[in-house]
């Protein structure tokens, strides 16, 4: 159900393979200012029916990202989508700047294949 190539609104690609309740694959960021070698990261996670959660590193070595979401069929366009909440955290050495290190946003992935 989740296996395939997915793309979010920023153009980042998510390549997933589902093994029962397990998910594995790669997440490729499209940020132009990021070194090409840092754009592709390994993804691991799990699924339960239409829900999914997965985690990966991000464009810097000190950052992690995680998503939780639901599989949804857009009846208007007959396309599969994963509507998620993305949480990212960057490790900072100054405890006073912890609020700057946390980001939470909505992210929608559309299935390409």
Tab-separated table of N, CA and C in Angstrom:
chain	number	residue	atom	x	y	z
A	1	UNK	N	0.819	-1.194	0.000
A	1	UNK	CA	0.000	0.000	0.000
A	1	UNK	C	0.866	1.263	0.000
A	2	UNK	N	1.966	1.270	0.783
A	2	UNK	CA	2.835	2.446	0.844
A	2	UNK	C	4.049	2.321	-0.078
A	3	UNK	N	4.298	1.146	-0.649
A	3	UNK	CA	5.462	0.968	-1.519
A	3	UNK	C	5.351	1.856	-2.749
A	4	UNK	N	6.468	2.452	-3.130
A	4	UNK	CA	6.494	3.280	-4.327
A	4	UNK	C	7.260	4.563	-4.104
A	5	UNK	N	7.155	5.445	-5.084
A	5	UNK	CA	7.821	6.742	-5.034
A	5	UNK	C	6.789	7.819	-4.735
A	6	UNK	N	7.102	8.654	-3.768
A	6	UNK	CA	6.227	9.723	-3.317
A	6	UNK	C	6.991	11.041	-3.416
A	7	UNK	N	6.285	12.140	-3.631
A	7	UNK	CA	6.918	13.450	-3.742
A	7	UNK	C	6.106	14.460	-2.940
A	8	UNK	N	6.791	15.313	-2.159
A	8	UNK	CA	6.061	16.329	-1.415
A	8	UNK	C	6.025	17.640	-2.201
A	9	UNK	N	5.383	18.647	-1.636
A	9	UNK	CA	5.200	19.918	-2.333
A	9	UNK	C	6.514	20.648	-2.591
A	10	UNK	N	7.561	20.349	-1.795
A	10	UNK	CA	8.874	20.970	-1.988
A	10	UNK	C	9.690	20.243	-3.052
A	11	UNK	N	9.193	19.090	-3.529
A	11	UNK	CA	9.910	18.315	-4.532
A	11	UNK	C	10.801	17.237	-3.948
A	12	UNK	N	10.803	17.080	-2.616
A	12	UNK	CA	11.583	16.012	-1.987
A	12	UNK	C	10.952	14.674	-2.349
A	13	UNK	N	11.785	13.664	-2.579
A	13	UNK	CA	11.296	12.342	-2.960
A	13	UNK	C	11.442	11.351	-1.822
A	14	UNK	N	10.437	10.506	-1.694
A	14	UNK	CA	10.408	9.453	-0.698
A	14	UNK	C	10.213	8.145	-1.449
A	15	UNK	N	11.198	7.254	-1.377
A	15	UNK	CA	11.131	5.945	-2.041
A	15	UNK	C	10.933	4.906	-0.947
A	16	UNK	N	9.765	4.260	-0.940
A	16	UNK	CA	9.422	3.329	0.137
A	16	UNK	C	9.186	1.916	-0.375
A	17	UNK	N	9.592	0.955	0.432
A	17	UNK	CA	9.250	-0.448	0.232
A	17	UNK	C	8.625	-0.925	1.529
A	18	UNK	N	7.457	-1.552	1.413
A	18	UNK	CA	6.745	-2.029	2.593
A	18	UNK	C	6.948	-3.526	2.745
A	19	UNK	N	7.307	-3.951	3.947
A	19	UNK	CA	7.478	-5.356	4.300
A	19	UNK	C	6.533	-5.649	5.458
A	20	UNK	N	5.281	-6.018	5.162
A	20	UNK	CA	4.306	-6.217	6.230
A	20	UNK	C	4.026	-4.900	6.920
A	21	UNK	N	4.380	-4.807	8.204
A	21	UNK	CA	4.179	-3.574	8.953
A	21	UNK	C	5.428	-2.706	8.994
A	22	UNK	N	6.493	-3.111	8.312
A	22	UNK	CA	7.739	-2.342	8.301
A	22	UNK	C	7.877	-1.546	7.002
A	23	UNK	N	8.526	-0.397	7.102
A	23	UNK	CA	8.805	0.475	5.956
A	23	UNK	C	10.307	0.739	5.914
A	24	UNK	N	10.881	0.713	4.722
A	24	UNK	CA	12.287	1.075	4.541
A	24	UNK	C	12.412	1.775	3.199
A	25	UNK	N	13.433	2.600	3.071
A	25	UNK	CA	13.642	3.286	1.803
A	25	UNK	C	14.606	4.440	1.929
A	26	UNK	N	14.423	5.444	1.050
A	26	UNK	CA	15.274	6.618	1.054
A	26	UNK	C	14.433	7.882	0.953
A	27	UNK	N	14.978	8.955	1.510
A	27	UNK	CA	14.375	10.281	1.443
A	27	UNK	C	15.411	11.183	0.791
A	28	UNK	N	15.042	11.842	-0.309
A	28	UNK	CA	15.991	12.679	-1.052
A	28	UNK	C	15.501	14.117	-1.047
A	29	UNK	N	16.248	14.977	-0.368
A	29	UNK	CA	15.901	16.395	-0.308
A	29	UNK	C	16.322	17.101	-1.593
A	30	UNK	N	15.587	18.128	-1.967
A	30	UNK	CA	15.908	18.875	-3.183
A	30	UNK	C	16.548	20.217	-2.900
A	31	UNK	N	16.923	20.470	-1.657
A	31	UNK	CA	17.518	21.760	-1.317
A	31	UNK	C	18.750	22.013	-2.178
A	32	UNK	N	18.759	23.135	-2.843
A	32	UNK	CA	19.873	23.481	-3.731
A	32	UNK	C	21.151	23.802	-2.957
A	33	UNK	N	21.014	24.334	-1.737
A	33	UNK	CA	22.191	24.722	-0.957
A	33	UNK	C	22.792	23.569	-0.159
A	34	UNK	N	22.276	22.364	-0.339
A	34	UNK	CA	22.768	21.193	0.375
A	34	UNK	C	23.673	20.370	-0.532
A	35	UNK	N	24.794	19.924	0.003
A	35	UNK	CA	25.720	19.075	-0.734
A	35	UNK	C	24.987	17.830	-1.227
A	36	UNK	N	25.220	17.439	-2.465
A	36	UNK	CA	24.537	16.298	-3.076
A	36	UNK	C	24.679	15.040	-2.220
A	37	UNK	N	25.830	14.828	-1.612
A	37	UNK	CA	26.048	13.624	-0.807
A	37	UNK	C	25.194	13.605	0.460
A	38	UNK	N	24.651	14.746	0.861
A	38	UNK	CA	23.819	14.816	2.070
A	38	UNK	C	22.332	14.796	1.766
A	39	UNK	N	21.940	14.765	0.515
A	39	UNK	CA	20.525	14.848	0.165
A	39	UNK	C	19.769	13.543	0.347
A	40	UNK	N	20.409	12.400	0.157
A	40	UNK	CA	19.737	11.102	0.242
A	40	UNK	C	20.003	10.479	1.606
A	41	UNK	N	18.932	10.142	2.306
A	41	UNK	CA	19.040	9.546	3.639
A	41	UNK	C	18.190	8.276	3.713
A	42	UNK	N	18.607	7.338	4.547
A	42	UNK	CA	17.862	6.104	4.763
A	42	UNK	C	16.638	6.399	5.628
A	43	UNK	N	15.510	5.773	5.266
A	43	UNK	CA	14.248	5.918	5.999
A	43	UNK	C	13.883	4.566	6.597
A	44	UNK	N	13.441	4.556	7.838
A	44	UNK	CA	12.881	3.363	8.468
A	44	UNK	C	11.604	3.759	9.197
A	45	UNK	N	10.676	2.814	9.306
A	45	UNK	CA	9.437	3.129	10.001
A	45	UNK	C	8.494	1.952	10.032
A	46	UNK	N	7.248	2.251	10.362
A	46	UNK	CA	6.240	1.201	10.432
A	46	UNK	C	4.881	1.734	9.996
A	47	UNK	N	3.995	0.794	9.689
A	47	UNK	CA	2.640	1.130	9.264
A	47	UNK	C	1.643	0.283	10.052
A	48	UNK	N	0.441	0.802	10.166
A	48	UNK	CA	-0.683	0.068	10.746
A	48	UNK	C	-1.912	0.538	9.988
A	49	UNK	N	-2.420	-0.338	9.124
A	49	UNK	CA	-3.543	0.008	8.247
A	49	UNK	C	-3.173	1.231	7.408
A	50	UNK	N	-3.891	2.345	7.556
A	50	UNK	CA	-3.614	3.541	6.750
A	50	UNK	C	-2.675	4.530	7.438
A	51	UNK	N	-2.152	4.190	8.603
A	51	UNK	CA	-1.245	5.106	9.302
A	51	UNK	C	0.201	4.701	9.051
A	52	UNK	N	1.083	5.693	9.076
A	52	UNK	CA	2.503	5.469	8.820
A	52	UNK	C	3.322	6.386	9.715
A	53	UNK	N	4.485	5.906	10.107
A	53	UNK	CA	5.467	6.751	10.781
A	53	UNK	C	6.839	6.327	10.270
A	54	UNK	N	7.703	7.322	10.058
A	54	UNK	CA	9.056	7.020	9.604
A	54	UNK	C	10.003	8.115	10.049
A	55	UNK	N	11.282	7.787	10.076
A	55	UNK	CA	12.300	8.708	10.570
A	55	UNK	C	13.525	8.632	9.671
A	56	UNK	N	14.256	9.747	9.605
A	56	UNK	CA	15.503	9.803	8.842
A	56	UNK	C	16.371	10.934	9.366
A	57	UNK	N	17.622	10.933	8.955
A	57	UNK	CA	18.465	12.081	9.190
A	57	UNK	C	18.077	13.161	8.196
A	58	UNK	N	18.628	14.334	8.352
A	58	UNK	CA	18.292	15.434	7.446
A	58	UNK	C	19.559	15.945	6.778
A	59	UNK	N	19.490	17.148	6.234
A	59	UNK	CA	20.580	17.665	5.414
A	59	UNK	C	21.848	17.977	6.203
A	60	UNK	N	21.771	18.071	7.512
A	60	UNK	CA	22.973	18.264	8.316
A	60	UNK	C	23.134	17.071	9.241
A	61	UNK	N	24.338	16.814	9.637
A	61	UNK	CA	24.628	15.634	10.469
A	61	UNK	C	23.991	15.723	11.852
A	62	UNK	N	23.655	16.908	12.304
A	62	UNK	CA	23.102	17.073	13.647
A	62	UNK	C	21.579	17.140	13.662
A	63	UNK	N	20.914	16.831	12.552
A	63	UNK	CA	19.461	16.976	12.486
A	63	UNK	C	18.787	15.634	12.210
A	64	UNK	N	17.628	15.440	12.830
A	64	UNK	CA	16.789	14.268	12.586
A	64	UNK	C	15.391	14.749	12.236
A	65	UNK	N	14.692	13.973	11.382
A	65	UNK	CA	13.317	14.287	11.006
A	65	UNK	C	12.456	13.053	11.199
A	66	UNK	N	11.213	13.283	11.611
A	66	UNK	CA	10.254	12.180	11.701
A	66	UNK	C	8.900	12.661	11.190
A	67	UNK	N	8.147	11.716	10.639
A	67	UNK	CA	6.820	12.012	10.104
A	67	UNK	C	5.833	11.001	10.670
A	68	UNK	N	4.614	11.440	10.929
A	68	UNK	CA	3.492	10.554	11.201
A	68	UNK	C	2.355	11.007	10.305
A	69	UNK	N	1.642	10.058	9.729
A	69	UNK	CA	0.602	10.478	8.805
A	69	UNK	C	-0.398	9.400	8.460
A	70	UNK	N	-1.324	9.794	7.591
A	70	UNK	CA	-2.405	8.919	7.133
A	70	UNK	C	-2.427	8.852	5.620
A	71	UNK	N	-2.674	7.655	5.102
A	71	UNK	CA	-2.875	7.460	3.670
A	71	UNK	C	-4.279	7.970	3.329
A	72	UNK	N	-4.370	8.699	2.248
A	72	UNK	CA	-5.621	9.350	1.873
A	72	UNK	C	-5.762	9.277	0.359
A	73	UNK	N	-6.965	9.012	-0.116
A	73	UNK	CA	-7.216	9.026	-1.558
A	73	UNK	C	-7.962	10.303	-1.900
A	74	UNK	N	-7.331	11.136	-2.717
A	74	UNK	CA	-7.938	12.379	-3.172
A	74	UNK	C	-8.978	12.025	-4.227
A	75	UNK	N	-10.241	12.056	-3.863
A	75	UNK	CA	-11.315	11.668	-4.789
A	75	UNK	C	-11.431	12.605	-5.985
A	76	UNK	N	-11.014	13.846	-5.822
A	76	UNK	CA	-11.078	14.814	-6.916
A	76	UNK	C	-10.139	14.418	-8.055
A	77	UNK	N	-8.907	14.035	-7.694
A	77	UNK	CA	-7.894	13.678	-8.695
A	77	UNK	C	-7.609	12.177	-8.744
A	78	UNK	N	-8.247	11.402	-7.887
A	78	UNK	CA	-8.009	9.952	-7.778
A	78	UNK	C	-6.547	9.620	-7.527
A	79	UNK	N	-5.872	10.456	-6.728
A	79	UNK	CA	-4.465	10.241	-6.404
A	79	UNK	C	-4.327	9.833	-4.948
A	80	UNK	N	-3.329	8.977	-4.671
A	80	UNK	CA	-3.011	8.621	-3.298
A	80	UNK	C	-2.095	9.671	-2.704
A	81	UNK	N	-2.355	10.027	-1.449
A	81	UNK	CA	-1.540	11.006	-0.733
A	81	UNK	C	-1.261	10.481	0.667
A	82	UNK	N	-0.134	10.905	1.218
A	82	UNK	CA	0.138	10.687	2.630
A	82	UNK	C	0.166	12.077	3.262
A	83	UNK	N	-0.802	12.363	4.111
A	83	UNK	CA	-0.847	13.634	4.826
A	83	UNK	C	-0.149	13.446	6.158
A	84	UNK	N	0.934	14.206	6.395
A	84	UNK	CA	1.772	13.986	7.572
A	84	UNK	C	1.987	15.257	8.379
A	85	UNK	N	2.476	15.029	9.578
A	85	UNK	CA	3.064	16.072	10.402
A	85	UNK	C	4.541	15.718	10.486
A	86	UNK	N	5.385	16.669	10.145
A	86	UNK	CA	6.841	16.458	10.154
A	86	UNK	C	7.432	17.190	11.355
A	87	UNK	N	8.262	16.488	12.092
A	87	UNK	CA	8.931	17.049	13.258
A	87	UNK	C	10.431	16.939	13.025
A	88	UNK	N	11.135	18.044	13.096
A	88	UNK	CA	12.593	17.982	12.962
A	88	UNK	C	13.242	18.613	14.181
A	89	UNK	N	14.400	18.098	14.514
A	89	UNK	CA	15.133	18.556	15.685
A	89	UNK	C	16.606	18.621	15.333
A	90	UNK	N	17.198	19.769	15.604
A	90	UNK	CA	18.629	19.941	15.370
A	90	UNK	C	19.321	20.038	16.720
A	91	UNK	N	20.404	19.315	16.858
A	91	UNK	CA	21.163	19.332	18.110
A	91	UNK	C	21.966	20.619	18.197
A	92	UNK	N	21.686	21.406	19.219
A	92	UNK	CA	22.439	22.632	19.473
A	92	UNK	C	23.177	22.485	20.794
A	93	UNK	N	24.294	23.143	20.918
A	93	UNK	CA	25.075	23.029	22.147
A	93	UNK	C	24.622	24.030	23.209
A	94	UNK	N	23.945	25.084	22.816
A	94	UNK	CA	23.482	26.102	23.753
A	94	UNK	C	22.034	25.810	24.153
A	95	UNK	N	21.799	25.435	25.404
A	95	UNK	CA	20.457	25.093	25.860
A	95	UNK	C	19.480	26.255	25.743
A	96	UNK	N	19.957	27.470	25.729
A	96	UNK	CA	19.087	28.641	25.625
A	96	UNK	C	18.467	28.760	24.236
A	97	UNK	N	19.026	28.090	23.251
A	97	UNK	CA	18.525	28.169	21.878
A	97	UNK	C	17.689	26.956	21.479
A	98	UNK	N	17.209	26.180	22.444
A	98	UNK	CA	16.472	24.954	22.122
A	98	UNK	C	15.231	25.247	21.283
A	99	UNK	N	14.558	26.352	21.518
A	99	UNK	CA	13.346	26.677	20.742
A	99	UNK	C	13.663	26.842	19.262
A	100	UNK	N	14.864	27.297	18.934
A	100	UNK	CA	15.271	27.459	17.533
A	100	UNK	C	15.564	26.123	16.865
A	101	UNK	N	15.741	25.066	17.651
A	101	UNK	CA	16.161	23.781	17.092
A	101	UNK	C	14.992	22.869	16.728
A	102	UNK	N	13.766	23.261	17.074
A	102	UNK	CA	12.604	22.405	16.848
A	102	UNK	C	11.720	22.998	15.762
A	103	UNK	N	11.267	22.136	14.840
A	103	UNK	CA	10.372	22.572	13.772
A	103	UNK	C	9.262	21.544	13.606
A	104	UNK	N	8.023	22.011	13.507
A	104	UNK	CA	6.877	21.140	13.259
A	104	UNK	C	6.077	21.747	12.115
A	105	UNK	N	5.793	20.926	11.075
A	105	UNK	CA	5.042	21.441	9.933
A	105	UNK	C	4.210	20.319	9.291
A	106	UNK	N	3.236	20.706	8.499
A	106	UNK	CA	2.477	19.739	7.715
A	106	UNK	C	3.274	19.424	6.458
A	107	UNK	N	3.153	18.188	6.001
A	107	UNK	CA	3.839	17.761	4.780
A	107	UNK	C	2.934	16.771	4.069
A	108	UNK	N	2.741	16.960	2.766
A	108	UNK	CA	1.882	16.079	1.974
A	108	UNK	C	2.709	15.439	0.873
A	109	UNK	N	2.679	14.102	0.802
A	109	UNK	CA	3.367	13.366	-0.238
A	109	UNK	C	2.346	12.780	-1.190
A	110	UNK	N	2.554	12.971	-2.489
A	110	UNK	CA	1.688	12.376	-3.523
A	110	UNK	C	2.433	11.220	-4.172
A	111	UNK	N	1.710	10.165	-4.469
A	111	UNK	CA	2.328	8.971	-5.071
A	111	UNK	C	2.586	9.228	-6.553
A	112	UNK	N	3.825	8.938	-6.985
A	112	UNK	CA	4.207	9.132	-8.381
A	112	UNK	C	4.059	7.859	-9.205
A	113	UNK	N	4.234	6.700	-8.576
A	113	UNK	CA	4.106	5.428	-9.321
A	113	UNK	C	3.300	4.420	-8.581
